[in-house]
Amino acid sequence: MTLQIGLTLAVILITLIAFIREWAAPDVIALSVLCLVVALGLVDPGKMTDVFKNEAPLTIAALFIIGGCLEKSGAVDHIGRALRDRLSGNTRTAILAFSVITAFFSAWMNNTAIVAIMLPVTLGFARSKNIAASRLLMPLSYASILGGCSTLIGTSTNILVNGTLREMGVKPMTMFELAPLGVPLAIAGIAYLTIFGPKLIPARSSITGALEIDSRTSPLYHLLIGANSPLVGKLLSETQLADRGMGIHVMEVRRRGTRLMIPLSKIVVEKNDRFLVAIHRRRGGAAKPDSLFETIGAQVLSTVDGIVSELVVRDESSLLGKTLAAADFRQTYNCVVLALHRNGVNITSRIAELSMDVGDTLLVITALNNLDALDATRDFILTDSPEDLPEEIHVKKVTPHVILSWVALIGVVLTATLTDVLHGFFPAVPVIPIHYAAMVGALLLLWLKVITPREAYASIDWQVMLMLYGLLGLGMAMKDTHTAEWLARELVNVAEHFVSPQNLPLVMLWLVFILTICLTEVLSNNATAVMLVPIVMTLAHEIGVNPRPFIMAVTVAASTAFALPMGYQTHMMVYGPGGYKFTDFLKVGIPLNLICWVVSCLLIPHIWPF
């Protein structure tokens, strides 16, 4: 072992610990690793910018934009709602139907976007059919992962591995090369969830159900404080309107036509102040509106429809790391928080002092017509969709943008696929790479004004992009210092003492797959793939076999994180709304991991022979 190899192994260890212990955001860790390998002399400073030449992040960014158009136009949403309206109340049928449609669309779109679209649809169905939402949401998350393993553009990991193969001079993947493995995996996984899901997945309540909310609807009152009101001249926090024990929640305060953007505790009530007030309490016992308003000398100007809803904090939310008080939550989002669900626990006191984390689920009161504005912030995943509002409040019609979005995506897929196939028969036909096809598709949607530049930028997950660039630097260091070669050689030397040469490739395949699964449960799927692809490439050369089976094993296994809720973004999206506990994912996810392991390792040698 050379000094450079030792330093590279130390960087890998530090990277693993940083990701597992969550010392910082994933993109911050990855970019820090890029700077560290340069500082240690593991990568030449002149080569540092080579990571930005990799086509994978560019492809992913373009596909994020196309996916954003599909999400914005409601292309998937309409299909999901049509399915929901036609389903019976049978739990197994619902799991099968929602899993199939989620798996299908996740083969073409970002998994997170698909789950964000299907989450309110699935919750609405569960409420209407009186089915525990937990029975449907976990399969929804798992199906989005399984579907993404079927095509080149199904996950960012597939695209990243493909870009790495190009850089290493290895034949890149075709659009449907993963399908012979991904489709059987999806079928086996969905079958397992459909048959055993209702027995293994507990019927847990969402935060709304767990806190025994009697009614999810709540009128909001616009009040005018009269000149003779006993509240005039008093601090709002010292009046009856601050009595949360009676279910009174002040949503908004306006003075002389302007909304007051200061904490309620600092507001001194003046005559002609206008308040937007909700009166809602768990299990009843709230103040009586008429008598309350008469007591405080307030006139009801109008009422608007309100709702008690759940908001899941997204991984890209501007709230992350902030407390609700510091974020001015009430003023910024026009909501009042009633409770917070985190790690299986419902928190109802001192909520404003807690820093927000990914997957936190907030129980809020808000106006029905405010859901659109909440959705537009991209800070939350809504569990009540704006499309479920009464028709007079919100109508979202099918537009030509739906067709244009689908045409762009299908055009990208067909262009990349057909030019590759035709080139084999007619060498004069140029192969159009996926990154170029995706870029053209995204630009066409921008030119056709299906999406604005601002919306396009917002649809890109910049954390993923920056993390990819940083991790590519680690992969470069492993290659330049021959660390991947050293690790592969050591693994083969150890294995040769226990396995006969003729069985060595097959045994190593099984070991590589389960190792990748274990790593991806605690690391990001992209980090796992970046670290293991160079190693398995060298490993295959060491034992004198085709590296393709090992590459495909790492590519697929890096996405099959089912056992831990933090193993994949979509798990955290359904964690709160499903009312899950940590052990729920272990109980359902570990058997699914084993199914993927066995099915994949049985099929891979037949699809990609050694």
Coordinates of C-alpha atoms in Angstrom, one line a residue:
M1 CA 0.0 0.0 0.0
T2 CA 1.4 3.4 -1.0
L3 CA 1.0 6.6 0.9
Q4 CA -1.5 7.9 -1.7
I5 CA -3.6 4.8 -1.4
G6 CA -3.6 5.1 2.4
L7 CA -4.7 8.8 2.2
T8 CA -7.4 7.9 -0.3
L9 CA -8.7 5.1 2.0
A10 CA -8.7 7.7 4.9
V11 CA -10.7 10.1 2.8
I12 CA -13.2 7.3 1.9
L13 CA -13.6 6.5 5.6
I14 CA -14.1 10.1 6.6
T15 CA -16.7 10.5 3.8
L16 CA -18.6 7.4 5.0
I17 CA -18.6 8.7 8.6
A18 CA -19.7 12.2 7.5
F19 CA -22.6 10.8 5.5
I20 CA -23.7 8.4 8.2
R21 CA -23.4 10.9 11.0
E22 CA -24.8 13.7 8.9
W23 CA -22.1 16.2 9.8
A24 CA -23.4 18.5 7.1
A25 CA -25.7 18.6 4.0
P26 CA -24.8 15.9 1.4
D27 CA -23.7 18.4 -1.2
V28 CA -21.5 20.3 1.3
I29 CA -19.8 17.0 2.3
A30 CA -19.3 15.9 -1.3
L31 CA -17.8 19.3 -2.4
S32 CA -15.6 19.3 0.7
V33 CA -14.3 15.9 -0.3
L34 CA -13.5 17.2 -3.8
C35 CA -11.4 20.0 -2.3
L36 CA -9.8 17.6 0.2
V37 CA -8.5 15.2 -2.4
V38 CA -7.0 18.1 -4.3
A39 CA -5.5 19.5 -1.2
L40 CA -3.9 16.1 -0.3
G41 CA -2.4 15.8 -3.8
L42 CA -4.6 12.8 -4.7
V43 CA -6.0 14.7 -7.7
D44 CA -4.0 17.2 -9.7
P45 CA -5.4 20.8 -9.3
G46 CA -5.4 21.1 -13.1
K47 CA -7.7 18.1 -13.3
M48 CA -10.1 19.3 -10.7
T49 CA -12.4 20.8 -13.3
D50 CA -12.6 17.6 -15.2
V51 CA -15.4 16.5 -12.9
F52 CA -17.5 19.2 -14.5
K53 CA -17.0 17.7 -17.9
N54 CA -18.9 14.6 -16.9
E55 CA -22.2 14.4 -18.8
A56 CA -24.2 12.8 -16.1
P57 CA -25.1 15.9 -14.0
L58 CA -26.1 17.7 -17.3
T59 CA -28.4 14.9 -18.3
I60 CA -29.9 14.8 -14.9
A61 CA -30.5 18.5 -14.9
A62 CA -32.3 18.4 -18.3
L63 CA -34.4 15.5 -17.2
F64 CA -35.3 17.4 -14.0
I65 CA -36.7 20.2 -16.2
I66 CA -38.7 17.8 -18.3
G67 CA -40.0 16.1 -15.2
G68 CA -40.9 19.5 -13.8
C69 CA -43.0 20.2 -16.8
L70 CA -44.8 16.8 -16.4
E71 CA -45.4 17.6 -12.7
K72 CA -46.5 21.2 -13.4
S73 CA -48.8 20.4 -16.2
G74 CA -50.6 17.6 -14.2
A75 CA -49.7 14.9 -16.7
V76 CA -49.3 12.2 -14.1
D77 CA -51.8 13.7 -11.7
H78 CA -54.8 13.3 -14.0
I79 CA -54.0 9.6 -14.6
G80 CA -53.6 9.0 -10.8
R81 CA -56.9 10.6 -10.1
A82 CA -58.7 8.6 -12.8
L83 CA -57.3 5.4 -11.3
R84 CA -58.3 6.5 -7.8
D85 CA -61.9 7.2 -8.8
R86 CA -62.2 3.7 -10.3
L87 CA -60.7 1.6 -7.6
S88 CA -62.7 -0.4 -5.0
G89 CA -61.9 -0.3 -1.3
N90 CA -60.0 -3.5 -1.3
T91 CA -56.5 -2.9 0.2
R92 CA -54.6 -5.4 -1.9
T93 CA -56.2 -4.1 -5.1
A94 CA -55.3 -0.5 -4.1
I95 CA -51.6 -1.5 -3.3
L96 CA -51.3 -3.2 -6.6
A97 CA -52.9 -0.4 -8.6
F98 CA -51.0 2.5 -7.0
S99 CA -47.7 0.5 -7.0
V100 CA -48.0 -0.3 -10.7
I101 CA -48.7 3.2 -11.8
T102 CA -46.0 4.6 -9.6
A103 CA -43.4 2.1 -10.8
F104 CA -44.3 2.8 -14.4
F105 CA -43.9 6.6 -14.2
S106 CA -40.8 6.4 -12.0
A107 CA -39.1 4.6 -14.9
W108 CA -39.3 8.0 -16.8
M109 CA -39.4 10.6 -14.1
N110 CA -37.6 11.5 -10.8
N111 CA -38.8 9.2 -8.0
T112 CA -39.2 12.1 -5.6
A113 CA -41.5 14.0 -8.0
I114 CA -43.7 10.9 -8.6
V115 CA -44.2 10.3 -4.9
A116 CA -44.9 14.0 -4.4
I117 CA -47.6 13.8 -7.0
M118 CA -49.1 10.5 -5.9
L119 CA -49.0 11.2 -2.2
P120 CA -52.1 13.4 -1.9
V121 CA -53.9 11.2 -4.4
T122 CA -53.3 8.1 -2.4
L123 CA -54.2 9.8 0.9
G124 CA -57.4 11.1 -0.6
F125 CA -58.3 7.6 -1.7
A126 CA -57.4 6.1 1.7
R127 CA -59.7 8.6 3.4
S128 CA -62.6 8.0 1.1
K129 CA -62.4 4.2 1.4
N130 CA -61.6 4.2 5.1
I131 CA -58.3 2.4 4.6
A132 CA -55.2 3.0 6.8
A133 CA -53.0 5.3 4.8
S134 CA -49.9 3.4 6.1
R135 CA -50.9 0.3 4.2
L136 CA -50.6 2.3 0.9
L137 CA -47.8 4.8 1.4
M138 CA -44.9 2.5 2.1
P139 CA -45.6 0.5 -1.1
L140 CA -45.8 3.8 -3.0
S141 CA -42.3 4.6 -1.9
Y142 CA -40.9 1.2 -2.6
A143 CA -42.6 1.0 -6.1
S144 CA -41.0 4.3 -7.1
I145 CA -37.6 2.8 -6.4
L146 CA -38.3 -0.5 -8.2
G147 CA -39.6 1.3 -11.3
G148 CA -36.6 3.5 -11.5
C149 CA -34.3 0.4 -11.9
S150 CA -35.9 -0.4 -15.3
T151 CA -34.5 2.3 -17.6
L152 CA -31.4 4.4 -18.0
I153 CA -33.2 7.6 -17.0
G154 CA -35.1 6.0 -14.1
T155 CA -32.7 7.2 -11.4
S156 CA -29.8 9.6 -11.2
T157 CA -27.7 6.7 -10.1
N158 CA -28.2 4.9 -13.5
I159 CA -27.2 8.1 -15.4
L160 CA -24.2 8.7 -13.1
V161 CA -22.9 5.1 -13.6
N162 CA -23.4 5.5 -17.4
G163 CA -21.4 8.7 -17.4
T164 CA -18.6 6.9 -15.4
L165 CA -18.6 4.1 -18.0
R166 CA -18.1 6.6 -20.8
E167 CA -15.2 8.2 -18.9
M168 CA -13.5 4.8 -18.4
G169 CA -13.8 4.0 -22.0
V170 CA -16.4 1.2 -21.4
K171 CA -19.5 0.8 -23.6
P172 CA -22.3 2.9 -22.1
M173 CA -25.7 1.5 -21.2
T174 CA -28.5 1.7 -23.6
M175 CA -31.9 3.1 -22.7
F176 CA -33.5 -0.3 -21.9
E177 CA -30.4 -2.4 -21.0
L178 CA -31.5 -2.6 -17.4
A179 CA -35.1 -3.6 -18.3
P180 CA -34.5 -7.4 -18.4
L181 CA -33.5 -7.1 -14.7
G182 CA -35.5 -4.1 -13.6
V183 CA -38.9 -5.3 -14.8
P184 CA -38.7 -8.7 -13.1
L185 CA -37.5 -7.0 -9.9
A186 CA -40.5 -4.6 -10.1
I187 CA -42.9 -7.5 -10.6
A188 CA -41.4 -9.5 -7.8
G189 CA -41.3 -6.5 -5.4
I190 CA -44.9 -5.4 -6.2
A191 CA -46.2 -9.0 -5.9
Y192 CA -44.5 -9.2 -2.4
L193 CA -46.1 -5.9 -1.3
T194 CA -49.5 -6.8 -2.7
I195 CA -49.6 -10.3 -1.1
F196 CA -47.8 -9.7 2.2
G197 CA -48.1 -5.9 2.6
P198 CA -51.5 -5.9 4.3
K199 CA -50.2 -8.4 6.9
L200 CA -46.7 -6.9 7.4
I201 CA -47.5 -3.2 7.2
P202 CA -49.4 -2.0 10.4
A203 CA -52.5 0.0 10.1
R204 CA -51.1 3.2 11.6
S205 CA -52.8 6.6 11.7
S206 CA -51.4 9.7 10.2
I207 CA -50.8 12.6 12.6
T208 CA -54.4 13.8 12.0
G209 CA -55.7 10.4 13.0
A210 CA -53.3 9.9 15.9
L211 CA -54.3 13.2 17.5
E212 CA -58.0 12.3 17.1
I213 CA -58.9 15.3 15.0
D214 CA -62.7 15.3 14.9
S215 CA -63.1 17.4 11.8
R216 CA -60.5 18.3 9.1
T217 CA -62.6 21.3 8.0
S218 CA -62.7 24.5 9.9
P219 CA -64.2 27.9 9.0
L220 CA -61.9 30.9 9.2
Y221 CA -63.4 34.2 10.4
H222 CA -62.5 37.7 9.1
L223 CA -63.0 40.0 12.2
L224 CA -63.1 43.7 12.5
I225 CA -62.2 45.1 15.9
G226 CA -64.6 47.9 16.9
A227 CA -63.6 51.1 18.6
N228 CA -65.4 50.0 21.8
S229 CA -63.7 46.6 21.9
P230 CA -62.1 45.8 25.3
L231 CA -59.1 44.4 23.3
V232 CA -58.0 47.9 22.1
G233 CA -54.8 49.0 23.7
K234 CA -53.9 45.6 25.0
L235 CA -51.1 43.2 23.9
L236 CA -52.7 40.6 21.7
S237 CA -51.0 37.9 23.7
E238 CA -52.9 39.0 26.8
T239 CA -56.4 38.8 25.2
Q240 CA -58.9 36.0 24.6
L241 CA -57.6 35.7 21.0
A242 CA -54.4 34.3 22.4
D243 CA -56.1 31.4 24.2
R244 CA -54.8 28.4 22.4
G245 CA -56.4 26.2 25.1
M246 CA -59.8 27.1 23.7
G247 CA -58.7 26.3 20.1
I248 CA -58.3 30.0 19.1
H249 CA -55.7 30.5 16.4
V250 CA -54.9 34.0 14.9
M251 CA -53.9 33.4 11.3
E252 CA -53.4 37.0 10.2
V253 CA -53.5 40.6 11.4
R254 CA -54.1 43.6 9.1
R255 CA -53.9 47.2 9.9
R256 CA -54.8 50.0 7.5
G257 CA -54.9 47.5 4.7
T258 CA -51.4 46.2 5.4
R259 CA -50.6 42.8 6.8
L260 CA -48.5 43.0 10.1
M261 CA -45.4 40.9 9.7
I262 CA -44.4 40.9 13.3
P263 CA -44.7 38.3 16.1
L264 CA -48.2 38.1 17.7
S265 CA -46.6 38.6 21.1
K266 CA -45.5 42.2 20.1
I267 CA -48.8 43.3 18.6
V268 CA -50.9 45.9 20.5
V269 CA -54.5 45.8 19.3
E270 CA -55.9 49.0 17.8
K271 CA -59.4 49.8 16.6
N272 CA -60.3 48.8 13.1
D273 CA -57.6 46.0 13.2
R274 CA -58.7 43.1 11.0
F275 CA -58.0 39.5 12.2
L276 CA -58.3 36.2 10.4
V277 CA -59.1 33.7 13.1
A278 CA -59.5 29.9 13.2
I279 CA -61.4 28.2 16.0
H280 CA -60.4 24.5 16.2
R281 CA -59.6 22.1 19.0
R282 CA -58.9 18.4 19.1
R283 CA -61.8 16.3 20.4
G284 CA -64.0 19.4 20.7
G285 CA -64.2 21.9 23.5
A286 CA -63.3 24.9 21.4
A287 CA -64.7 28.4 22.1
K288 CA -68.1 29.2 20.7
P289 CA -67.6 31.7 17.9
D290 CA -70.7 33.9 18.4
S291 CA -70.2 34.4 22.1
L292 CA -66.5 34.9 21.8
F293 CA -66.9 37.6 19.1
E294 CA -69.6 39.4 21.1
T295 CA -67.3 39.4 24.2
I296 CA -64.3 40.9 22.4
G297 CA -66.4 43.4 20.5
A298 CA -65.5 42.1 17.0
Q299 CA -67.7 42.1 13.9
V300 CA -67.6 39.1 11.5
L301 CA -66.9 40.5 8.1
S302 CA -66.8 37.1 6.2
T303 CA -65.8 33.5 6.6
V304 CA -63.6 31.4 4.3
D305 CA -63.2 27.6 4.1
G306 CA -60.3 26.3 6.2
I307 CA -58.7 22.9 6.5
V308 CA -56.6 21.0 9.0
S309 CA -53.9 19.5 6.8
E310 CA -50.4 17.9 6.9
L311 CA -47.3 19.4 5.3
V312 CA -44.2 17.2 4.8
V313 CA -40.9 19.2 4.9
R314 CA -39.1 18.5 1.6
D315 CA -35.4 17.8 1.2
E316 CA -35.0 21.1 -0.6
S317 CA -37.1 23.1 1.8
S318 CA -35.9 26.6 2.9
L319 CA -37.0 25.7 6.4
L320 CA -34.3 23.0 7.0
G321 CA -32.3 23.8 10.0
K322 CA -34.6 26.7 11.0
T323 CA -37.1 26.9 13.8
L324 CA -40.7 27.8 13.0
A325 CA -40.2 31.0 15.0
A326 CA -37.1 32.0 13.2
A327 CA -38.7 31.3 9.8
D328 CA -41.8 33.5 10.7
F329 CA -43.9 30.5 9.7
R330 CA -47.3 32.0 10.3
Q331 CA -46.6 35.1 8.4
T332 CA -44.7 33.4 5.6
Y333 CA -47.0 30.5 4.9
N334 CA -50.4 31.7 6.2
C335 CA -50.6 28.7 8.5
V336 CA -50.8 27.9 12.2
V337 CA -49.0 24.8 13.3
L338 CA -50.9 22.5 15.7
A339 CA -48.5 19.6 16.0
L340 CA -45.3 18.1 14.6
H341 CA -44.7 14.4 13.7
R342 CA -41.0 13.3 13.9
N343 CA -39.5 9.8 14.1
G344 CA -42.8 8.3 15.0
V345 CA -43.6 10.8 17.7
N346 CA -46.3 13.5 17.7
I347 CA -45.1 16.7 19.4
T348 CA -47.7 19.2 20.5
S349 CA -45.7 21.6 22.8
R350 CA -42.8 24.0 22.3
I351 CA -42.9 23.3 18.5
A352 CA -41.7 26.8 17.6
E353 CA -38.3 26.1 19.2
L354 CA -37.6 22.9 17.1
S355 CA -35.3 23.1 14.1
M356 CA -37.0 21.6 11.0
D357 CA -35.6 18.4 9.4
V358 CA -36.3 16.5 6.2
G359 CA -39.5 14.4 6.6
D360 CA -41.0 16.4 9.5
T361 CA -44.7 16.5 9.1
L362 CA -46.5 19.6 10.3
L363 CA -50.2 19.5 11.2
V364 CA -51.5 23.0 10.3
I365 CA -54.7 25.0 9.9
T366 CA -54.8 27.0 6.7
A367 CA -57.3 28.3 4.2
L368 CA -58.3 25.9 1.5
N369 CA -57.4 28.4 -1.2
N370 CA -53.9 28.7 0.3
L371 CA -52.9 25.2 -0.7
D372 CA -51.8 26.3 -4.2
A373 CA -49.5 28.9 -2.6
L374 CA -48.0 26.3 -0.3
D375 CA -47.5 24.0 -3.2
A376 CA -45.7 26.7 -5.2
T377 CA -43.1 27.3 -2.4
R378 CA -41.7 23.8 -3.0
D379 CA -40.9 23.7 0.7
F380 CA -43.5 21.0 1.4
I381 CA -45.1 18.0 0.0
L382 CA -48.9 18.5 0.3
T383 CA -51.1 15.7 1.6
D384 CA -54.2 17.6 0.5
S385 CA -54.0 18.5 -3.2
P386 CA -55.3 21.8 -4.6
E387 CA -57.1 19.7 -7.2
D388 CA -59.3 18.2 -4.5
L389 CA -60.8 21.6 -3.7
P390 CA -64.4 22.4 -4.6
E391 CA -64.7 23.3 -8.3
E392 CA -65.7 26.9 -7.6
I393 CA -62.4 27.3 -5.8
H394 CA -60.0 25.5 -8.0
V395 CA -60.2 23.9 -11.4
K396 CA -57.2 22.4 -13.1
K397 CA -58.0 21.4 -16.7
V398 CA -56.0 19.3 -19.1
T399 CA -53.9 21.7 -21.3
P400 CA -51.7 21.3 -24.4
H401 CA -48.8 21.5 -22.0
V402 CA -49.5 18.0 -20.9
I403 CA -49.2 16.7 -24.4
L404 CA -46.0 18.8 -25.1
S405 CA -44.4 17.5 -21.9
W406 CA -45.1 13.9 -22.8
V407 CA -43.9 14.4 -26.4
A408 CA -40.6 15.9 -25.1
L409 CA -40.0 13.0 -22.8
I410 CA -40.9 10.3 -25.4
G411 CA -38.9 12.1 -28.0
V412 CA -35.8 12.1 -25.8
V413 CA -36.2 8.3 -25.1
L414 CA -36.8 7.4 -28.8
T415 CA -34.0 9.6 -30.1
A416 CA -31.4 8.1 -27.7
T417 CA -32.7 4.5 -28.3
L418 CA -33.4 4.5 -32.0
T419 CA -30.1 6.2 -33.0
D420 CA -28.2 3.7 -31.0
V421 CA -30.0 0.7 -32.6
L422 CA -29.9 2.1 -36.1
H423 CA -26.1 2.9 -35.8
G424 CA -25.6 -0.9 -35.4
F425 CA -27.2 -1.6 -38.8
F426 CA -26.3 1.7 -40.5
P427 CA -22.9 3.1 -39.3
A428 CA -23.6 6.3 -41.1
V429 CA -26.5 7.1 -38.7
P430 CA -24.9 9.1 -35.8
V431 CA -25.5 8.0 -32.2
I432 CA -27.2 10.9 -30.3
P433 CA -26.2 10.6 -26.7
I434 CA -28.8 10.9 -23.9
H435 CA -27.4 14.1 -22.5
Y436 CA -27.7 15.9 -25.8
A437 CA -31.3 14.6 -26.5
A438 CA -32.4 15.5 -23.0
M439 CA -30.9 19.0 -23.3
V440 CA -32.7 19.6 -26.6
G441 CA -36.0 18.3 -25.1
A442 CA -35.7 20.7 -22.1
L443 CA -34.9 23.7 -24.4
L444 CA -37.9 23.0 -26.6
L445 CA -40.2 23.1 -23.6
L446 CA -38.6 26.4 -22.6
W447 CA -39.0 27.8 -26.1
L448 CA -42.6 26.6 -26.2
K449 CA -43.2 28.3 -22.8
V450 CA -44.4 25.1 -21.2
I451 CA -42.1 26.1 -18.3
T452 CA -40.4 29.4 -17.5
P453 CA -36.7 29.7 -16.9
R454 CA -37.4 30.5 -13.2
E455 CA -39.6 27.4 -12.9
A456 CA -37.0 25.3 -14.8
Y457 CA -34.2 26.3 -12.3
A458 CA -36.6 25.6 -9.4
S459 CA -37.3 22.1 -10.8
I460 CA -33.6 21.1 -10.7
D461 CA -32.5 19.5 -7.4
W462 CA -29.3 21.4 -7.1
Q463 CA -28.3 19.5 -4.0
V464 CA -28.1 16.3 -6.1
M465 CA -26.2 18.1 -8.8
L466 CA -23.5 19.5 -6.5
M467 CA -23.2 16.3 -4.7
L468 CA -22.6 14.4 -7.9
Y469 CA -19.8 16.8 -8.9
G470 CA -18.1 16.4 -5.5
L471 CA -18.4 12.6 -5.5
L472 CA -16.9 12.4 -9.0
G473 CA -13.8 13.9 -7.5
L474 CA -13.6 11.0 -5.1
G475 CA -14.0 8.6 -7.9
M476 CA -11.2 10.4 -9.8
A477 CA -8.9 10.1 -6.7
M478 CA -9.6 6.3 -6.5
K479 CA -8.6 5.9 -10.1
D480 CA -5.5 8.2 -10.2
T481 CA -4.0 6.7 -7.0
H482 CA -4.9 3.1 -8.0
T483 CA -6.9 2.7 -4.8
A484 CA -9.7 0.9 -6.6
E485 CA -7.2 -1.5 -8.2
W486 CA -5.6 -2.2 -4.8
L487 CA -8.9 -2.8 -3.0
A488 CA -10.1 -5.1 -5.8
R489 CA -6.9 -7.1 -5.7
E490 CA -7.1 -7.5 -1.9
L491 CA -10.7 -8.7 -2.1
V492 CA -9.9 -11.3 -4.7
N493 CA -6.9 -12.5 -2.7
V494 CA -9.0 -13.0 0.4
A495 CA -11.8 -14.7 -1.6
E496 CA -9.5 -17.1 -3.4
H497 CA -8.7 -18.7 0.0
F498 CA -12.3 -19.8 0.5
V499 CA -13.8 -20.2 -3.1
S500 CA -12.7 -22.3 -6.0
P501 CA -11.7 -20.4 -9.2
Q502 CA -14.7 -21.6 -11.2
N503 CA -17.2 -20.3 -8.6
L504 CA -15.3 -17.1 -7.7
P505 CA -17.2 -14.8 -10.2
L506 CA -20.6 -15.9 -9.0
V507 CA -19.7 -15.7 -5.3
M508 CA -18.1 -12.2 -5.8
L509 CA -21.3 -11.1 -7.6
W510 CA -23.5 -12.1 -4.6
L511 CA -21.1 -10.4 -2.2
V512 CA -20.9 -7.2 -4.3
F513 CA -24.6 -6.9 -4.5
I514 CA -25.2 -7.4 -0.7
L515 CA -22.3 -5.0 0.1
T516 CA -23.9 -2.4 -2.1
I517 CA -27.3 -2.8 -0.5
C518 CA -25.8 -2.4 3.0
L519 CA -23.8 0.7 2.0
T520 CA -26.8 2.4 0.2
E521 CA -28.9 2.0 3.3
V522 CA -26.6 4.4 5.2
L523 CA -25.1 6.4 2.3
S524 CA -26.7 8.1 -0.7
N525 CA -27.2 5.8 -3.7
N526 CA -25.0 8.0 -5.8
A527 CA -22.1 8.0 -3.3
T528 CA -22.3 4.2 -3.1
A529 CA -22.2 3.8 -6.9
V530 CA -19.3 6.3 -7.3
M531 CA -17.2 4.4 -4.8
L532 CA -18.0 0.8 -5.9
V533 CA -18.0 1.0 -9.7
P534 CA -14.3 1.6 -10.1
I535 CA -13.6 -1.2 -7.6
V536 CA -15.8 -3.8 -9.3
M537 CA -14.5 -2.9 -12.7
T538 CA -11.0 -3.7 -11.5
L539 CA -12.2 -6.8 -9.6
A540 CA -13.7 -8.2 -12.8
H541 CA -10.4 -7.7 -14.6
E542 CA -8.5 -9.3 -11.7
I543 CA -10.5 -12.6 -12.0
G544 CA -10.6 -12.4 -15.8
V545 CA -14.3 -12.0 -16.4
N546 CA -16.6 -9.5 -18.1
P547 CA -17.1 -6.5 -15.8
R548 CA -20.7 -5.9 -17.0
P549 CA -22.4 -8.2 -14.5
F550 CA -20.7 -6.5 -11.6
I551 CA -21.5 -3.0 -12.9
M552 CA -25.1 -3.8 -13.3
A553 CA -25.2 -5.3 -9.9
V554 CA -23.9 -2.1 -8.3
T555 CA -26.2 0.1 -10.4
V556 CA -29.3 -1.7 -9.3
A557 CA -28.3 -2.5 -5.8
A558 CA -27.4 1.1 -5.1
S559 CA -31.1 2.0 -5.5
T560 CA -32.6 -0.9 -3.5
A561 CA -32.6 0.8 -0.1
F562 CA -35.7 -0.5 1.6
A563 CA -34.8 -1.3 5.2
L564 CA -34.2 2.1 6.8
P565 CA -36.5 5.2 6.5
M566 CA -33.4 7.4 5.9
G567 CA -32.2 5.1 3.1
Y568 CA -34.1 6.9 0.4
Q569 CA -35.7 10.3 0.0
T570 CA -39.1 8.9 -0.8
H571 CA -39.2 7.0 2.5
M572 CA -38.9 10.2 4.4
M573 CA -41.7 11.7 2.4
V574 CA -44.2 9.1 3.4
Y575 CA -42.8 8.5 7.0
G576 CA -44.9 11.2 8.7
P577 CA -48.1 11.0 6.7
G578 CA -48.1 7.2 7.2
G579 CA -47.5 7.5 10.9
Y580 CA -44.7 4.9 10.6
K581 CA -42.2 3.8 13.2
F582 CA -38.5 3.0 12.4
T583 CA -39.2 -0.7 12.9
D584 CA -42.0 -0.7 10.3
F585 CA -39.4 -0.2 7.5
L586 CA -37.2 -3.0 9.0
K587 CA -40.0 -5.5 9.0
V588 CA -41.2 -4.8 5.5
G589 CA -37.9 -3.6 3.9
I590 CA -35.5 -6.4 4.9
P591 CA -37.4 -9.2 3.1
L592 CA -37.7 -6.9 0.0
N593 CA -34.0 -6.4 0.1
L594 CA -33.5 -10.1 0.2
I595 CA -35.9 -10.6 -2.7
C596 CA -34.0 -8.1 -4.8
W597 CA -30.7 -9.7 -3.9
V598 CA -31.7 -13.3 -4.8
V599 CA -33.7 -12.4 -8.0
S600 CA -30.9 -10.1 -9.2
C601 CA -28.0 -12.5 -8.6
L602 CA -29.9 -15.3 -10.3
L603 CA -30.8 -13.2 -13.4
I604 CA -27.6 -11.1 -13.9
P605 CA -25.3 -14.0 -15.1
H606 CA -27.9 -15.0 -17.7
I607 CA -28.5 -11.4 -18.9
W608 CA -24.8 -10.4 -18.8
P609 CA -22.7 -13.5 -18.9
F610 CA -19.3 -13.6 -17.2

